[in-house]
Structures are given as structure tokens and as C-alpha cells.
Amino acid sequence: MDAITSLHRALEAGQSGDELRGFFTADAVTVEHPNLIKPAGARMSADEMAAASVKGAGLLSSQKYDVHSTVRSGDTTIVRLTWTGVLRTGEQLVAHIAQFVDTRDGLISSIETYDCYEPF
């Protein structure tokens, strides 16, 4: 859970791109299931995640991760959280999220995420 919490705090602090690589294994992947932002979903490598985080940081003036609960089983942690992002335009986005995060050697090796956005 330390890597997950540290990643959330780094994102809230505005870190992106190469600044986030230290939280992930070199072969890390993210699977994002279909949602309002990405209707087709997405699968990203570590390099693609770094690039996407730079793009996201450019769109947001702030973001907050409020973790409601976690359950750990072996190397997998299930995280239930609410994400709130404020666009540079001032518009607020809210997503209720369930993430399945796998870790290896203290680093995140995969994130499978189910993001349910409130209407915007």
C-alpha cells in the first residue's frame, strides 16, 4: 500500500512523467476499463502511462485521491476511492473508482481500474 499511497500523493503534488517512474516496475501496465472519458477503455505500458500523466497534468489545476477502503490479498491490493480533479477551466470532475493494484518488490507492476465518473 505504501507505493499506492505515495503515488497518489505525488499525483496530488502535480508530479508527472519521469517523476512517477520510481513508483512502477519497468514492465508495469495499466488497464482502464471503459468509462465516460475513455469509452473504449485503454491499456498502457509504463512509457505510455508517463506520457499520459504529463498530458493529464496539463489539463488539471489540482487533483485529490480520497481512499475509502483497501483489501490486500498477496501482492494485490484492492482500493476503493473517490478521485476529484479540477480542470484549468475550473470545471470539477469526480470519479468513484475501484482499482486492483499488483506490486512486486515494493513497486507497482499493474493497475486495473474501473472509473465511474459523475455526469459532467
Short mmCIF file of C-alpha atoms in Angstrom, two decimals:
data_model
loop_
_atom_site.label_atom_id
_atom_site.label_comp_id
_atom_site.label_asym_id
_atom_site.label_seq_id
_atom_site.Cartn_x
_atom_site.Cartn_y
_atom_site.Cartn_z
CA MET A 1 0.00 0.00 0.00
CA ASP A 2 2.96 2.31 0.52
CA ALA A 3 3.65 2.57 -3.22
CA ILE A 4 -0.02 3.28 -3.93
CA THR A 5 -0.32 5.97 -1.27
CA SER A 6 2.96 7.53 -2.36
CA LEU A 7 1.81 7.57 -5.99
CA HIS A 8 -1.45 9.29 -5.04
CA ARG A 9 0.42 11.94 -3.02
CA ALA A 10 2.86 12.53 -5.90
CA LEU A 11 -0.01 12.99 -8.36
CA GLU A 12 -1.75 15.38 -5.96
CA ALA A 13 1.51 17.35 -5.76
CA GLY A 14 1.48 17.75 -9.55
CA GLN A 15 4.22 15.26 -10.40
CA SER A 16 4.06 13.63 -13.83
CA GLY A 17 6.12 11.86 -16.48
CA ASP A 18 9.55 10.66 -15.40
CA GLU A 19 8.90 11.89 -11.85
CA LEU A 20 6.46 8.97 -11.45
CA ARG A 21 8.61 6.17 -12.89
CA GLY A 22 10.08 5.35 -9.48
CA PHE A 23 6.69 4.01 -8.31
CA PHE A 24 6.48 1.41 -11.11
CA THR A 25 8.32 -1.65 -12.33
CA ALA A 26 9.83 -1.26 -15.81
CA ASP A 27 7.21 -3.65 -17.24
CA ALA A 28 4.22 -2.08 -15.46
CA VAL A 29 0.88 -1.86 -17.26
CA THR A 30 -2.41 -0.14 -16.62
CA VAL A 31 -5.76 -1.44 -17.85
CA GLU A 32 -8.54 1.15 -17.76
CA HIS A 33 -11.99 -0.27 -18.34
CA PRO A 34 -14.46 1.72 -20.49
CA ASN A 35 -15.77 4.91 -18.89
CA LEU A 36 -17.03 8.40 -19.82
CA ILE A 37 -13.51 9.72 -20.50
CA LYS A 38 -12.27 6.62 -22.38
CA PRO A 39 -15.33 4.87 -23.85
CA ALA A 40 -13.18 2.13 -25.41
CA GLY A 41 -11.00 1.76 -22.33
CA ALA A 42 -7.22 1.57 -22.65
CA ARG A 43 -4.15 -0.50 -21.93
CA MET A 44 -0.91 1.39 -21.36
CA SER A 45 2.73 0.47 -20.81
CA ALA A 46 4.93 2.33 -18.32
CA ASP A 47 6.11 4.68 -21.09
CA GLU A 48 2.53 5.37 -22.18
CA MET A 49 1.49 5.98 -18.55
CA ALA A 50 4.29 8.53 -18.14
CA ALA A 51 3.21 10.37 -21.30
CA ALA A 52 -0.47 10.29 -20.30
CA SER A 53 0.38 11.70 -16.86
CA VAL A 54 2.10 14.70 -18.47
CA LYS A 55 -0.97 15.32 -20.64
CA GLY A 56 -3.27 14.97 -17.62
CA ALA A 57 -1.16 17.34 -15.52
CA GLY A 58 -1.51 19.93 -18.28
CA LEU A 59 -5.30 19.71 -18.12
CA LEU A 60 -5.68 19.78 -14.33
CA SER A 61 -5.12 22.56 -11.84
CA SER A 62 -5.45 20.04 -8.98
CA GLN A 63 -6.47 16.51 -8.14
CA LYS A 64 -7.25 14.61 -4.94
CA TYR A 65 -7.43 10.90 -4.14
CA ASP A 66 -9.69 10.02 -1.19
CA VAL A 67 -9.20 6.36 -0.31
CA HIS A 68 -12.24 4.83 1.39
CA SER A 69 -11.04 1.26 1.86
CA THR A 70 -8.38 -1.24 0.88
CA VAL A 71 -8.21 -5.01 0.91
CA ARG A 72 -4.97 -6.87 0.39
CA SER A 73 -4.55 -10.42 -0.85
CA GLY A 74 -0.98 -11.47 -1.52
CA ASP A 75 0.60 -8.97 -3.90
CA THR A 76 -2.76 -7.47 -4.92
CA THR A 77 -4.40 -4.52 -3.17
CA ILE A 78 -7.96 -3.53 -3.98
CA VAL A 79 -8.51 0.18 -3.47
CA ARG A 80 -11.92 1.90 -3.35
CA LEU A 81 -11.51 5.65 -3.75
CA THR A 82 -13.01 8.88 -4.99
CA TRP A 83 -10.91 10.96 -7.34
CA THR A 84 -11.65 14.67 -7.74
CA GLY A 85 -9.93 16.64 -10.46
CA VAL A 86 -10.27 20.33 -11.18
CA LEU A 87 -9.65 21.32 -14.78
CA ARG A 88 -7.76 24.52 -15.54
CA THR A 89 -11.14 25.90 -16.70
CA GLY A 90 -12.45 25.45 -13.13
CA GLU A 91 -14.75 22.55 -14.00
CA GLN A 92 -14.66 19.73 -11.45
CA LEU A 93 -14.62 16.04 -12.37
CA VAL A 94 -15.45 13.30 -9.86
CA ALA A 95 -14.92 9.58 -10.32
CA HIS A 96 -15.73 6.71 -7.98
CA ILE A 97 -13.03 4.13 -8.57
CA ALA A 98 -12.15 0.54 -7.80
CA GLN A 99 -8.53 -0.35 -8.54
CA PHE A 100 -6.78 -3.69 -8.43
CA VAL A 101 -3.10 -2.92 -7.90
CA ASP A 102 -0.39 -5.56 -8.13
CA THR A 103 3.02 -4.90 -6.61
CA ARG A 104 6.39 -6.55 -6.97
CA ASP A 105 9.44 -5.72 -4.87
CA GLY A 106 7.62 -2.71 -3.41
CA LEU A 107 6.76 -1.22 -6.81
CA ILE A 108 3.51 -1.15 -8.76
CA SER A 109 3.54 -3.75 -11.55
CA SER A 110 -0.04 -3.34 -12.74
CA ILE A 111 -3.19 -1.33 -12.14
CA GLU A 112 -6.58 -2.47 -13.37
CA THR A 113 -9.06 0.34 -12.84
CA TYR A 114 -12.83 0.76 -13.02
CA ASP A 115 -13.61 4.51 -13.11
CA CYS A 116 -17.24 5.58 -12.71
CA TYR A 117 -17.46 9.31 -13.49
CA GLU A 118 -20.24 11.51 -12.23
CA PRO A 119 -22.02 13.37 -15.07
CA PHE A 120 -20.20 16.43 -16.36
#
